[in-house]
Amino acid sequence: MTRFNWKIFAIANVLIIALLVFSFLNAWSDDDGTLPKDSNWQIFVKIFYILRFPTHTLCWKYISESHSSIPYLAGLFINCLFYALLIERLIYFFKRKPKASY
C-alpha cells in the first residue's frame, strides 16, 4: 500500500462509526418493535445489515456462542476499520495520476 493517507482513513473511520451507531440504534428499536414499519428510519436498519457484513457474516457462530457483547462490538469495530480502509483505497485509486506511457 503506497501512499497510505492516514487522515482520510481516520475521517472515514469516524464517519463509518457514527453511521454504525445510528443504524445500530435504529435496528435495535426495530427489533424491539418500537420503530414503525412504514418509517423512513427503516433505511438505517438496512444500512446496519450492510455495515455488519464481514465479521458478523463469517464469524456469527463464534459471536453468538460467546454470550458476551465484547466479540459483537469488536466485530463491528473491525468492520468499521475494513470499510474505512476500503474508502481510503478507493479515494487513492481515483485520485492517482495516470502514468505517461511512451
CSV table of C-alpha atoms in Angstrom, one decimal:
chain,number,residue,atom,x,y,z
A,1,MET,CA,0.0,0.0,0.0
A,2,THR,CA,1.8,3.0,-1.2
A,3,ARG,CA,1.0,6.5,0.0
A,4,PHE,CA,-1.5,5.5,2.6
A,5,ASN,CA,-3.4,8.6,3.8
A,6,TRP,CA,-4.0,8.3,7.5
A,7,LYS,CA,-6.1,11.5,7.5
A,8,ILE,CA,-8.6,10.1,5.0
A,9,PHE,CA,-8.6,6.8,6.9
A,10,ALA,CA,-9.3,8.5,10.2
A,11,ILE,CA,-12.1,10.7,8.8
A,12,ALA,CA,-13.7,7.7,7.0
A,13,ASN,CA,-13.5,5.7,10.2
A,14,VAL,CA,-15.2,8.3,12.3
A,15,LEU,CA,-18.0,8.7,9.8
A,16,ILE,CA,-18.5,5.0,9.5
A,17,ILE,CA,-18.6,4.6,13.3
A,18,ALA,CA,-21.1,7.4,13.6
A,19,LEU,CA,-23.3,5.8,10.9
A,20,LEU,CA,-22.9,2.4,12.5
A,21,VAL,CA,-24.0,3.7,15.9
A,22,PHE,CA,-27.0,5.5,14.5
A,23,SER,CA,-28.0,2.5,12.4
A,24,PHE,CA,-27.4,0.1,15.3
A,25,LEU,CA,-29.8,2.1,17.5
A,26,ASN,CA,-32.4,2.0,14.7
A,27,ALA,CA,-32.0,-1.7,14.2
A,28,TRP,CA,-32.3,-2.2,17.9
A,29,SER,CA,-35.6,-0.3,18.1
A,30,ASP,CA,-36.8,-2.2,15.1
A,31,ASP,CA,-36.1,-5.5,16.9
A,32,ASP,CA,-38.0,-4.2,19.9
A,33,GLY,CA,-40.9,-3.2,17.8
A,34,THR,CA,-40.8,0.5,18.6
A,35,LEU,CA,-39.8,1.6,15.1
A,36,PRO,CA,-42.8,2.0,12.8
A,37,LYS,CA,-42.6,-0.3,9.7
A,38,ASP,CA,-43.6,2.4,7.3
A,39,SER,CA,-41.0,4.9,8.7
A,40,ASN,CA,-38.2,6.4,6.7
A,41,TRP,CA,-35.9,5.3,9.6
A,42,GLN,CA,-36.1,1.7,8.2
A,43,ILE,CA,-33.3,2.6,5.7
A,44,PHE,CA,-30.9,2.8,8.6
A,45,VAL,CA,-31.9,-0.7,9.7
A,46,LYS,CA,-30.9,-1.9,6.2
A,47,ILE,CA,-27.6,0.0,6.4
A,48,PHE,CA,-26.8,-1.7,9.7
A,49,TYR,CA,-27.1,-5.1,8.0
A,50,ILE,CA,-24.7,-3.9,5.4
A,51,LEU,CA,-22.2,-2.5,7.9
A,52,ARG,CA,-22.1,-5.7,9.9
A,53,PHE,CA,-21.1,-7.7,6.8
A,54,PRO,CA,-17.6,-9.2,7.0
A,55,THR,CA,-17.2,-10.3,10.6
A,56,HIS,CA,-20.8,-11.0,11.6
A,57,THR,CA,-21.5,-12.9,8.4
A,58,LEU,CA,-18.3,-15.0,8.5
A,59,CYS,CA,-17.9,-15.5,12.3
A,60,TRP,CA,-21.5,-15.4,13.5
A,61,LYS,CA,-21.3,-18.9,15.2
A,62,TYR,CA,-18.4,-17.7,17.4
A,63,ILE,CA,-20.0,-14.3,18.1
A,64,SER,CA,-23.4,-15.8,19.1
A,65,GLU,CA,-22.0,-18.6,21.2
A,66,SER,CA,-19.8,-16.3,23.3
A,67,HIS,CA,-22.8,-14.8,25.3
A,68,SER,CA,-20.8,-11.6,25.6
A,69,SER,CA,-21.1,-8.2,23.9
A,70,ILE,CA,-17.3,-7.9,23.6
A,71,PRO,CA,-16.9,-10.1,20.4
A,72,TYR,CA,-20.0,-8.5,18.9
A,73,LEU,CA,-18.7,-4.9,19.4
A,74,ALA,CA,-15.2,-5.9,18.4
A,75,GLY,CA,-16.5,-7.3,15.2
A,76,LEU,CA,-18.4,-4.1,14.5
A,77,PHE,CA,-15.2,-2.1,15.1
A,78,ILE,CA,-13.2,-4.4,12.8
A,79,ASN,CA,-15.9,-3.8,10.1
A,80,CYS,CA,-15.6,-0.1,10.5
A,81,LEU,CA,-11.8,-0.4,10.0
A,82,PHE,CA,-12.4,-2.5,7.0
A,83,TYR,CA,-14.8,-0.1,5.4
A,84,ALA,CA,-12.5,2.9,6.2
A,85,LEU,CA,-9.6,1.1,4.6
A,86,LEU,CA,-11.8,0.4,1.5
A,87,ILE,CA,-12.8,4.0,1.3
A,88,GLU,CA,-9.3,5.2,1.6
A,89,ARG,CA,-8.0,2.9,-1.1
A,90,LEU,CA,-10.9,3.9,-3.4
A,91,ILE,CA,-10.1,7.5,-3.0
A,92,TYR,CA,-6.4,6.8,-3.6
A,93,PHE,CA,-7.3,4.8,-6.7
A,94,PHE,CA,-9.4,7.6,-8.2
A,95,LYS,CA,-7.1,10.4,-7.3
A,96,ARG,CA,-3.9,9.0,-8.6
A,97,LYS,CA,-2.5,10.4,-11.8
A,98,PRO,CA,-2.1,8.0,-14.7
A,99,LYS,CA,1.5,7.4,-15.8
A,100,ALA,CA,2.5,8.6,-19.1
A,101,SER,CA,3.1,5.8,-21.5
A,102,TYR,CA,5.6,6.4,-24.3
